[in-house]
Amino acid sequence: MPLDTIYLTRHGHRLSWTIDFRTGTYRAQFPTPTGNPADPVLTSHGVHQSHELARHIAGPQFHPKPFRVYSSPFYRCLQTIQPSVEELKKIAAESGNQKDGQIGSIDRHAELDVRIENGLGEWFGATDFFDHPAHPTPQIMSTHFPTLLSDASQTYNPLLIPSRRGETITQLHNRIATALQGIIADIDAEVSALEADLPPDQRTSKSVLICAHAAPLIAMGRALTGHMPDDKSEEDFNVFTAEEGASSTASAGHSGDQEGNQTEKPLAEGTTFIRASGSLPQWRNGRGVGGGWDCVANGDCSFLSGGAERGWHFDGEESFNTGPMAPPSEPPENVGASKL
């Protein structure tokens, strides 16, 4: 069976950073493990949330268990899913004679080393005079997360790398849709090869776990379902710290796609294609990436002792168009709410 379930989770509560709008200089609240000021660790509360997430995913009621795991390259995302991945690997090692598809079991073909996909990375607002911090590399992150990133997992090549000059909201959605299209195609091809010689009754449901950030996760919900609201600030998909959401496949019969502002480039200047085709998927108007998906759980926080915390939604473009060394009295244009 092709991929039929996608689990989306946001990183847990993290430390913060600041940016000097006049110079584009980032500063971390505390030193970061990677030296990237926009790559902070989780707070103690966020670490607690990560373990609650792991207990939820490892529980027998969570089915189907992830068959593949993807993450944004940032430290807080890998730190959030570390307990979950380690627990899933433990279950897989102890599963013994469990049959594929059995409730609570791990598929014998599961590969649980995390695939770092830059195309799922954080959203930074568009700027015309400085570069945002670069994404951490798998080589750097493997020194911090050896249980998640084996030598084999480091051979994964990302589909694309976002522009360091940032993106508009529309460009973010298109970048996320492009990454999701590649991820779904990759997994479907892998599953097809694995199950080619199996009779239909032995082909089981397949799922993927993705950990990312607030803005990209909202974009994922919209790209998968194909529903882009006229008002981009609409609170349609809930994103709380360490929450979990799920989508399942559904048929899609819509056609046509409108990109909105036709004068704006669909993807930000400087977006680098590694394996992605470069052609945007037609996901709007109900089509959805990969054929269309239904959202069956939206921001579920029932497993978190603190419940729903620190939600986020778009509140205008996060653009930095003041130019270098603008006077202190001149704020950046339309800076939205910061992502927590």
mmCIF file of C-alpha atoms in Angstrom:
data_model
loop_
_atom_site.group_PDB
_atom_site.id
_atom_site.type_symbol
_atom_site.label_atom_id
_atom_site.label_comp_id
_atom_site.label_asym_id
_atom_site.label_seq_id
_atom_site.Cartn_x
_atom_site.Cartn_y
_atom_site.Cartn_z
ATOM 1 C CA MET A 1 0.000 0.000 0.000
ATOM 2 C CA PRO A 2 1.274 3.508 -0.681
ATOM 3 C CA LEU A 3 1.813 6.008 2.102
ATOM 4 C CA ASP A 4 -1.596 6.661 3.667
ATOM 5 C CA THR A 5 -0.933 8.451 6.960
ATOM 6 C CA ILE A 6 1.162 11.527 7.727
ATOM 7 C CA TYR A 7 1.845 12.574 11.319
ATOM 8 C CA LEU A 8 2.928 16.183 11.798
ATOM 9 C CA THR A 9 4.412 17.448 15.043
ATOM 10 C CA ARG A 10 5.829 20.766 16.092
ATOM 11 C CA HIS A 11 8.990 21.080 18.159
ATOM 12 C CA GLY A 12 8.625 21.602 21.905
ATOM 13 C CA HIS A 13 8.994 24.841 23.841
ATOM 14 C CA ARG A 14 12.375 26.370 23.030
ATOM 15 C CA LEU A 15 14.739 29.141 24.006
ATOM 16 C CA SER A 16 14.687 32.297 21.908
ATOM 17 C CA TRP A 17 16.766 34.660 19.811
ATOM 18 C CA THR A 18 16.654 38.289 18.708
ATOM 19 C CA ILE A 19 17.442 40.075 15.479
ATOM 20 C CA ASP A 20 18.657 43.613 14.923
ATOM 21 C CA PHE A 21 16.364 44.797 12.112
ATOM 22 C CA ARG A 22 18.855 47.490 11.056
ATOM 23 C CA THR A 23 21.759 45.118 10.418
ATOM 24 C CA GLY A 24 20.205 41.655 10.111
ATOM 25 C CA THR A 25 22.321 40.428 13.032
ATOM 26 C CA TYR A 26 20.932 37.461 14.983
ATOM 27 C CA ARG A 27 21.740 36.939 18.655
ATOM 28 C CA ALA A 28 20.841 33.890 20.743
ATOM 29 C CA GLN A 29 19.365 34.214 24.218
ATOM 30 C CA PHE A 30 21.918 31.586 25.311
ATOM 31 C CA PRO A 31 24.782 29.902 23.402
ATOM 32 C CA THR A 32 23.498 27.266 20.988
ATOM 33 C CA PRO A 33 25.076 23.801 20.444
ATOM 34 C CA THR A 34 25.602 24.435 16.724
ATOM 35 C CA GLY A 35 26.769 28.042 17.048
ATOM 36 C CA ASN A 36 23.805 29.170 14.958
ATOM 37 C CA PRO A 37 21.936 31.892 16.905
ATOM 38 C CA ALA A 38 18.625 30.859 15.308
ATOM 39 C CA ASP A 39 19.116 27.224 16.345
ATOM 40 C CA PRO A 40 18.317 27.123 20.091
ATOM 41 C CA VAL A 41 17.668 24.111 22.299
ATOM 42 C CA LEU A 42 14.442 23.187 24.047
ATOM 43 C CA THR A 43 13.719 24.504 27.508
ATOM 44 C CA SER A 44 13.301 21.978 30.336
ATOM 45 C CA HIS A 45 9.560 22.218 29.708
ATOM 46 C CA GLY A 46 10.128 21.454 26.039
ATOM 47 C CA VAL A 47 12.226 18.399 26.941
ATOM 48 C CA HIS A 48 9.371 17.197 29.166
ATOM 49 C CA GLN A 49 6.987 17.663 26.244
ATOM 50 C CA SER A 50 9.280 15.596 24.009
ATOM 51 C CA HIS A 51 9.072 12.653 26.425
ATOM 52 C CA GLU A 52 5.299 12.954 26.637
ATOM 53 C CA LEU A 53 5.199 12.891 22.843
ATOM 54 C CA ALA A 54 7.343 9.726 22.867
ATOM 55 C CA ARG A 55 5.019 7.950 25.287
ATOM 56 C CA HIS A 56 2.086 8.893 23.063
ATOM 57 C CA ILE A 57 3.691 7.630 19.844
ATOM 58 C CA ALA A 58 5.011 4.450 21.473
ATOM 59 C CA GLY A 59 1.621 3.606 22.997
ATOM 60 C CA PRO A 60 -0.482 0.778 21.556
ATOM 61 C CA GLN A 61 -3.261 3.197 20.585
ATOM 62 C CA PHE A 62 -0.942 5.021 18.172
ATOM 63 C CA HIS A 63 -1.313 3.124 14.912
ATOM 64 C CA PRO A 64 0.080 2.747 12.326
ATOM 65 C CA LYS A 65 3.508 3.373 13.774
ATOM 66 C CA PRO A 66 5.828 5.534 11.623
ATOM 67 C CA PHE A 67 7.548 3.744 8.762
ATOM 68 C CA ARG A 68 9.844 6.690 7.952
ATOM 69 C CA VAL A 69 10.825 9.804 9.939
ATOM 70 C CA TYR A 70 11.629 13.254 8.511
ATOM 71 C CA SER A 71 12.687 16.428 10.271
ATOM 72 C CA SER A 72 13.609 20.025 9.717
ATOM 73 C CA PRO A 73 17.389 20.358 10.143
ATOM 74 C CA PHE A 74 17.149 22.538 13.248
ATOM 75 C CA TYR A 75 18.306 21.329 16.668
ATOM 76 C CA ARG A 76 14.980 21.869 18.443
ATOM 77 C CA CYS A 77 13.160 19.582 16.000
ATOM 78 C CA LEU A 78 15.635 16.713 16.303
ATOM 79 C CA GLN A 79 15.711 17.178 20.084
ATOM 80 C CA THR A 80 11.902 16.971 20.178
ATOM 81 C CA ILE A 81 11.638 13.685 18.292
ATOM 82 C CA GLN A 82 14.743 12.054 19.781
ATOM 83 C CA PRO A 83 12.848 10.230 22.583
ATOM 84 C CA SER A 84 10.159 9.117 20.118
ATOM 85 C CA VAL A 85 12.612 7.716 17.581
ATOM 86 C CA GLU A 86 14.664 5.975 20.249
ATOM 87 C CA GLU A 87 11.508 4.374 21.678
ATOM 88 C CA LEU A 88 10.323 3.282 18.220
ATOM 89 C CA LYS A 89 13.711 1.686 17.559
ATOM 90 C CA LYS A 90 13.440 -0.137 20.891
ATOM 91 C CA ILE A 91 9.970 -1.445 20.011
ATOM 92 C CA ALA A 92 11.237 -2.557 16.598
ATOM 93 C CA ALA A 93 14.142 -4.442 18.182
ATOM 94 C CA GLU A 94 11.803 -6.184 20.650
ATOM 95 C CA SER A 95 8.926 -6.876 18.259
ATOM 96 C CA GLY A 96 10.169 -10.387 17.455
ATOM 97 C CA ASN A 97 7.492 -12.430 15.738
ATOM 98 C CA GLN A 98 4.852 -9.707 15.517
ATOM 99 C CA LYS A 99 3.182 -9.595 12.128
ATOM 100 C CA ASP A 100 3.235 -6.463 9.990
ATOM 101 C CA GLY A 101 0.046 -4.487 10.491
ATOM 102 C CA GLN A 102 -0.546 -5.792 14.020
ATOM 103 C CA ILE A 103 -1.756 -3.002 16.306
ATOM 104 C CA GLY A 104 1.213 -1.363 18.028
ATOM 105 C CA SER A 105 3.809 -3.129 15.890
ATOM 106 C CA ILE A 106 6.597 -1.613 13.801
ATOM 107 C CA ASP A 107 6.708 -2.564 10.129
ATOM 108 C CA ARG A 108 9.682 -4.849 9.505
ATOM 109 C CA HIS A 109 10.744 -2.601 6.628
ATOM 110 C CA ALA A 110 10.704 0.553 8.744
ATOM 111 C CA GLU A 111 13.802 2.757 8.566
ATOM 112 C CA LEU A 112 13.759 4.957 11.633
ATOM 113 C CA ASP A 113 16.976 6.922 11.201
ATOM 114 C CA VAL A 114 15.838 10.505 10.677
ATOM 115 C CA ARG A 115 15.961 11.992 7.208
ATOM 116 C CA ILE A 116 16.904 15.663 7.463
ATOM 117 C CA GLU A 117 14.950 17.586 4.846
ATOM 118 C CA ASN A 118 15.909 21.245 4.461
ATOM 119 C CA GLY A 119 12.725 21.821 2.487
ATOM 120 C CA LEU A 120 10.834 21.458 5.789
ATOM 121 C CA GLY A 121 12.971 24.077 7.562
ATOM 122 C CA GLU A 122 11.981 27.222 9.436
ATOM 123 C CA TRP A 123 10.334 30.212 7.761
ATOM 124 C CA PHE A 124 12.326 33.441 7.704
ATOM 125 C CA GLY A 125 10.790 36.595 6.275
ATOM 126 C CA ALA A 126 11.956 38.074 2.995
ATOM 127 C CA THR A 127 14.918 40.454 3.106
ATOM 128 C CA ASP A 128 16.780 42.405 0.468
ATOM 129 C CA PHE A 129 19.980 43.230 2.334
ATOM 130 C CA PHE A 130 21.183 40.326 4.508
ATOM 131 C CA ASP A 131 21.273 36.533 4.697
ATOM 132 C CA HIS A 132 19.411 34.599 7.364
ATOM 133 C CA PRO A 133 21.417 31.957 9.284
ATOM 134 C CA ALA A 134 22.215 28.829 7.296
ATOM 135 C CA HIS A 135 20.587 25.486 8.111
ATOM 136 C CA PRO A 136 22.720 23.151 10.242
ATOM 137 C CA THR A 137 24.254 20.284 8.242
ATOM 138 C CA PRO A 138 23.599 16.560 8.849
ATOM 139 C CA GLN A 139 27.296 16.129 9.610
ATOM 140 C CA ILE A 140 27.067 18.670 12.437
ATOM 141 C CA MET A 141 23.779 17.287 13.745
ATOM 142 C CA SER A 142 25.046 13.692 13.755
ATOM 143 C CA THR A 143 27.564 14.661 16.436
ATOM 144 C CA HIS A 144 24.681 15.822 18.630
ATOM 145 C CA PHE A 145 22.163 13.092 17.744
ATOM 146 C CA PRO A 146 24.093 9.871 16.972
ATOM 147 C CA THR A 147 21.059 7.712 17.860
ATOM 148 C CA LEU A 148 18.976 9.482 15.206
ATOM 149 C CA LEU A 149 21.516 10.006 12.441
ATOM 150 C CA SER A 150 23.607 6.992 11.499
ATOM 151 C CA ASP A 151 26.219 7.017 8.756
ATOM 152 C CA ALA A 152 23.597 5.551 6.424
ATOM 153 C CA SER A 153 21.047 8.275 7.161
ATOM 154 C CA GLN A 154 23.569 10.935 6.243
ATOM 155 C CA THR A 155 23.480 9.714 2.650
ATOM 156 C CA TYR A 156 19.962 11.138 2.322
ATOM 157 C CA ASN A 157 20.019 14.103 -0.049
ATOM 158 C CA PRO A 158 17.473 16.831 0.648
ATOM 159 C CA LEU A 159 14.990 17.763 -2.020
ATOM 160 C CA LEU A 160 15.676 21.485 -1.818
ATOM 161 C CA ILE A 161 17.288 24.165 0.322
ATOM 162 C CA PRO A 162 15.342 27.370 1.072
ATOM 163 C CA SER A 163 16.710 30.745 0.112
ATOM 164 C CA ARG A 164 18.721 32.493 2.824
ATOM 165 C CA ARG A 165 17.090 35.750 1.738
ATOM 166 C CA GLY A 166 13.811 34.513 3.215
ATOM 167 C CA GLU A 167 10.375 34.044 1.706
ATOM 168 C CA THR A 168 6.938 35.569 1.482
ATOM 169 C CA ILE A 169 4.038 33.555 2.904
ATOM 170 C CA THR A 170 3.070 32.370 -0.583
ATOM 171 C CA GLN A 171 6.629 31.306 -1.361
ATOM 172 C CA LEU A 172 6.787 29.372 1.919
ATOM 173 C CA HIS A 173 3.633 27.433 0.995
ATOM 174 C CA ASN A 174 5.030 26.610 -2.442
ATOM 175 C CA ARG A 175 8.362 25.498 -0.976
ATOM 176 C CA ILE A 176 6.611 23.221 1.523
ATOM 177 C CA ALA A 177 4.353 21.787 -1.189
ATOM 178 C CA THR A 178 7.398 21.044 -3.341
ATOM 179 C CA ALA A 179 9.164 19.266 -0.460
ATOM 180 C CA LEU A 180 6.061 17.238 0.432
ATOM 181 C CA GLN A 181 5.585 16.185 -3.175
ATOM 182 C CA GLY A 182 9.104 14.766 -3.210
ATOM 183 C CA ILE A 183 8.778 13.072 0.186
ATOM 184 C CA ILE A 184 5.509 11.364 -0.745
ATOM 185 C CA ALA A 185 6.916 10.254 -4.116
ATOM 186 C CA ASP A 186 10.063 8.873 -2.442
ATOM 187 C CA ILE A 187 8.124 6.854 0.127
ATOM 188 C CA ASP A 188 5.578 5.567 -2.383
ATOM 189 C CA ALA A 189 8.420 4.352 -4.615
ATOM 190 C CA GLU A 190 10.141 2.630 -1.679
ATOM 191 C CA VAL A 191 6.928 0.941 -0.563
ATOM 192 C CA SER A 192 6.132 -0.169 -4.094
ATOM 193 C CA ALA A 193 9.540 -1.823 -4.394
ATOM 194 C CA LEU A 194 9.249 -3.516 -0.995
ATOM 195 C CA GLU A 195 5.760 -4.863 -1.600
ATOM 196 C CA ALA A 196 6.051 -5.723 -5.280
ATOM 197 C CA ASP A 197 6.136 -9.478 -4.613
ATOM 198 C CA LEU A 198 3.695 -9.531 -1.696
ATOM 199 C CA PRO A 199 0.083 -10.638 -2.094
ATOM 200 C CA PRO A 200 -2.443 -7.849 -1.438
ATOM 201 C CA ASP A 201 -3.448 -9.220 1.984
ATOM 202 C CA GLN A 202 0.124 -8.801 3.241
ATOM 203 C CA ARG A 203 0.457 -5.157 2.233
ATOM 204 C CA THR A 204 0.055 -2.922 5.262
ATOM 205 C CA SER A 205 -0.741 0.688 6.055
ATOM 206 C CA LYS A 206 2.317 2.956 5.923
ATOM 207 C CA SER A 207 2.874 6.222 7.795
ATOM 208 C CA VAL A 208 5.512 8.937 8.107
ATOM 209 C CA LEU A 209 6.364 11.206 11.060
ATOM 210 C CA ILE A 210 7.445 14.776 10.255
ATOM 211 C CA CYS A 211 8.756 17.270 12.820
ATOM 212 C CA ALA A 212 8.970 20.939 11.890
ATOM 213 C CA HIS A 213 8.034 24.491 12.909
ATOM 214 C CA ALA A 214 4.810 26.471 13.286
ATOM 215 C CA ALA A 215 4.657 28.289 9.945
ATOM 216 C CA PRO A 216 5.820 25.326 7.820
ATOM 217 C CA LEU A 217 3.349 23.037 9.613
ATOM 218 C CA ILE A 218 0.417 25.322 8.813
ATOM 219 C CA ALA A 219 1.636 25.348 5.220
ATOM 220 C CA MET A 220 1.809 21.532 5.276
ATOM 221 C CA GLY A 221 -1.795 21.250 6.400
ATOM 222 C CA ARG A 222 -2.896 23.555 3.596
ATOM 223 C CA ALA A 223 -0.710 21.932 0.944
ATOM 224 C CA LEU A 224 -1.855 18.404 1.836
ATOM 225 C CA THR A 225 -5.552 19.209 1.939
ATOM 226 C CA GLY A 226 -5.376 21.686 -0.925
ATOM 227 C CA HIS A 227 -7.255 24.336 1.031
ATOM 228 C CA MET A 228 -5.590 27.761 1.010
ATOM 229 C CA PRO A 229 -7.758 30.361 2.775
ATOM 230 C CA ASP A 230 -8.260 33.759 1.193
ATOM 231 C CA ASP A 231 -7.014 35.244 4.466
ATOM 232 C CA LYS A 232 -3.615 33.649 5.122
ATOM 233 C CA SER A 233 -3.862 34.561 8.826
ATOM 234 C CA GLU A 234 -6.916 32.324 9.238
ATOM 235 C CA GLU A 235 -6.428 29.863 12.098
ATOM 236 C CA ASP A 236 -7.278 26.721 10.163
ATOM 237 C CA PHE A 237 -4.532 24.364 11.324
ATOM 238 C CA ASN A 238 -3.575 24.417 15.004
ATOM 239 C CA VAL A 239 0.130 24.444 15.877
ATOM 240 C CA PHE A 240 0.957 24.198 19.561
ATOM 241 C CA THR A 241 4.334 23.201 21.012
ATOM 242 C CA ALA A 242 4.868 19.433 20.706
ATOM 243 C CA GLU A 243 1.331 18.876 19.440
ATOM 244 C CA GLU A 244 0.518 16.127 16.978
ATOM 245 C CA GLY A 245 -1.731 16.165 13.961
ATOM 246 C CA ALA A 246 -2.530 13.552 11.349
ATOM 247 C CA SER A 247 -3.778 13.427 7.794
ATOM 248 C CA SER A 248 -5.066 10.441 5.855
ATOM 249 C CA THR A 249 -5.442 9.938 2.123
ATOM 250 C CA ALA A 250 -8.632 10.892 0.363
ATOM 251 C CA SER A 251 -9.694 11.067 -3.256
ATOM 252 C CA ALA A 252 -9.353 14.404 -5.021
ATOM 253 C CA GLY A 253 -11.198 15.419 -8.136
ATOM 254 C CA HIS A 254 -10.546 19.146 -8.324
ATOM 255 C CA SER A 255 -8.483 20.828 -10.994
ATOM 256 C CA GLY A 256 -6.871 24.158 -11.632
ATOM 257 C CA ASP A 257 -4.492 26.106 -9.474
ATOM 258 C CA GLN A 258 -4.043 29.811 -8.872
ATOM 259 C CA GLU A 259 -0.852 31.147 -7.372
ATOM 260 C CA GLY A 260 -2.343 34.438 -6.239
ATOM 261 C CA ASN A 261 0.039 37.325 -6.912
ATOM 262 C CA GLN A 262 1.265 36.635 -10.446
ATOM 263 C CA THR A 263 4.063 39.242 -10.209
ATOM 264 C CA GLU A 264 5.711 37.469 -7.290
ATOM 265 C CA LYS A 265 8.084 34.615 -8.023
ATOM 266 C CA PRO A 266 6.533 31.298 -6.895
ATOM 267 C CA LEU A 267 9.686 30.408 -4.956
ATOM 268 C CA ALA A 268 12.144 32.794 -3.346
ATOM 269 C CA GLU A 269 15.215 33.827 -5.304
ATOM 270 C CA GLY A 270 18.087 31.619 -4.185
ATOM 271 C CA THR A 271 16.022 28.489 -3.463
ATOM 272 C CA THR A 272 18.303 25.596 -4.414
ATOM 273 C CA PHE A 273 16.905 22.427 -5.962
ATOM 274 C CA ILE A 274 18.860 19.292 -5.078
ATOM 275 C CA ARG A 275 16.490 16.477 -6.069
ATOM 276 C CA ALA A 276 13.169 18.289 -6.452
ATOM 277 C CA SER A 277 12.061 18.682 -10.054
ATOM 278 C CA GLY A 278 11.691 22.447 -9.898
ATOM 279 C CA SER A 279 8.101 22.320 -11.139
ATOM 280 C CA LEU A 280 5.548 23.383 -8.540
ATOM 281 C CA PRO A 281 2.861 20.858 -7.611
ATOM 282 C CA GLN A 282 -0.684 21.955 -8.388
ATOM 283 C CA TRP A 283 -2.048 21.709 -4.857
ATOM 284 C CA ARG A 284 -4.552 24.515 -4.418
ATOM 285 C CA ASN A 285 -8.331 24.412 -4.950
ATOM 286 C CA GLY A 286 -8.737 21.144 -3.086
ATOM 287 C CA ARG A 287 -6.251 19.131 -5.122
ATOM 288 C CA GLY A 288 -3.644 18.654 -2.407
ATOM 289 C CA VAL A 289 -0.104 17.361 -2.742
ATOM 290 C CA GLY A 290 0.001 13.690 -3.639
ATOM 291 C CA GLY A 291 -3.667 13.457 -4.566
ATOM 292 C CA GLY A 292 -5.398 15.143 -1.654
ATOM 293 C CA TRP A 293 -5.540 14.346 2.078
ATOM 294 C CA ASP A 294 -8.081 14.603 4.878
ATOM 295 C CA CYS A 295 -7.131 16.119 8.225
ATOM 296 C CA VAL A 296 -8.368 13.659 10.866
ATOM 297 C CA ALA A 297 -6.631 15.217 13.908
ATOM 298 C CA ASN A 298 -5.876 18.919 14.179
ATOM 299 C CA GLY A 299 -3.415 19.968 16.864
ATOM 300 C CA ASP A 300 -4.091 17.105 19.287
ATOM 301 C CA CYS A 301 -2.553 17.969 22.664
ATOM 302 C CA SER A 302 -4.522 15.476 24.787
ATOM 303 C CA PHE A 303 -1.340 13.575 25.670
ATOM 304 C CA LEU A 304 0.474 16.666 26.984
ATOM 305 C CA SER A 305 0.118 17.351 30.703
ATOM 306 C CA GLY A 306 0.128 21.096 29.988
ATOM 307 C CA GLY A 307 -2.402 20.795 27.177
ATOM 308 C CA ALA A 308 -2.358 23.196 24.239
ATOM 309 C CA GLU A 309 0.353 25.834 24.673
ATOM 310 C CA ARG A 310 1.901 28.602 22.596
ATOM 311 C CA GLY A 311 -0.193 28.423 19.455
ATOM 312 C CA TRP A 312 0.792 30.469 16.423
ATOM 313 C CA HIS A 313 -0.748 31.805 13.235
ATOM 314 C CA PHE A 314 0.323 34.033 10.362
ATOM 315 C CA ASP A 315 -0.043 37.744 11.068
ATOM 316 C CA GLY A 316 1.237 39.450 7.955
ATOM 317 C CA GLU A 317 4.502 39.094 6.111
ATOM 318 C CA GLU A 318 7.677 38.911 8.190
ATOM 319 C CA SER A 319 9.608 41.100 5.794
ATOM 320 C CA PHE A 320 12.826 42.966 6.544
ATOM 321 C CA ASN A 321 12.830 45.736 3.970
ATOM 322 C CA THR A 322 14.275 48.625 5.958
ATOM 323 C CA GLY A 323 17.666 48.380 4.293
ATOM 324 C CA PRO A 324 21.040 48.206 6.038
ATOM 325 C CA MET A 325 21.648 50.598 8.930
ATOM 326 C CA ALA A 326 18.162 52.095 8.842
ATOM 327 C CA PRO A 327 17.547 54.641 11.592
ATOM 328 C CA PRO A 328 16.252 53.155 14.880
ATOM 329 C CA SER A 329 12.924 54.922 14.400
ATOM 330 C CA GLU A 330 12.218 53.013 11.201
ATOM 331 C CA PRO A 331 10.835 49.531 11.953
ATOM 332 C CA PRO A 332 10.760 46.737 9.388
ATOM 333 C CA GLU A 333 7.711 46.620 7.160
ATOM 334 C CA ASN A 334 4.807 44.411 8.304
ATOM 335 C CA VAL A 335 6.774 42.270 10.741
ATOM 336 C CA GLY A 336 4.397 39.594 12.005
ATOM 337 C CA ALA A 337 4.256 37.841 15.349
ATOM 338 C CA SER A 338 7.431 35.959 16.209
ATOM 339 C CA LYS A 339 7.365 32.154 16.107
ATOM 340 C CA LEU A 340 7.576 30.677 19.586
#
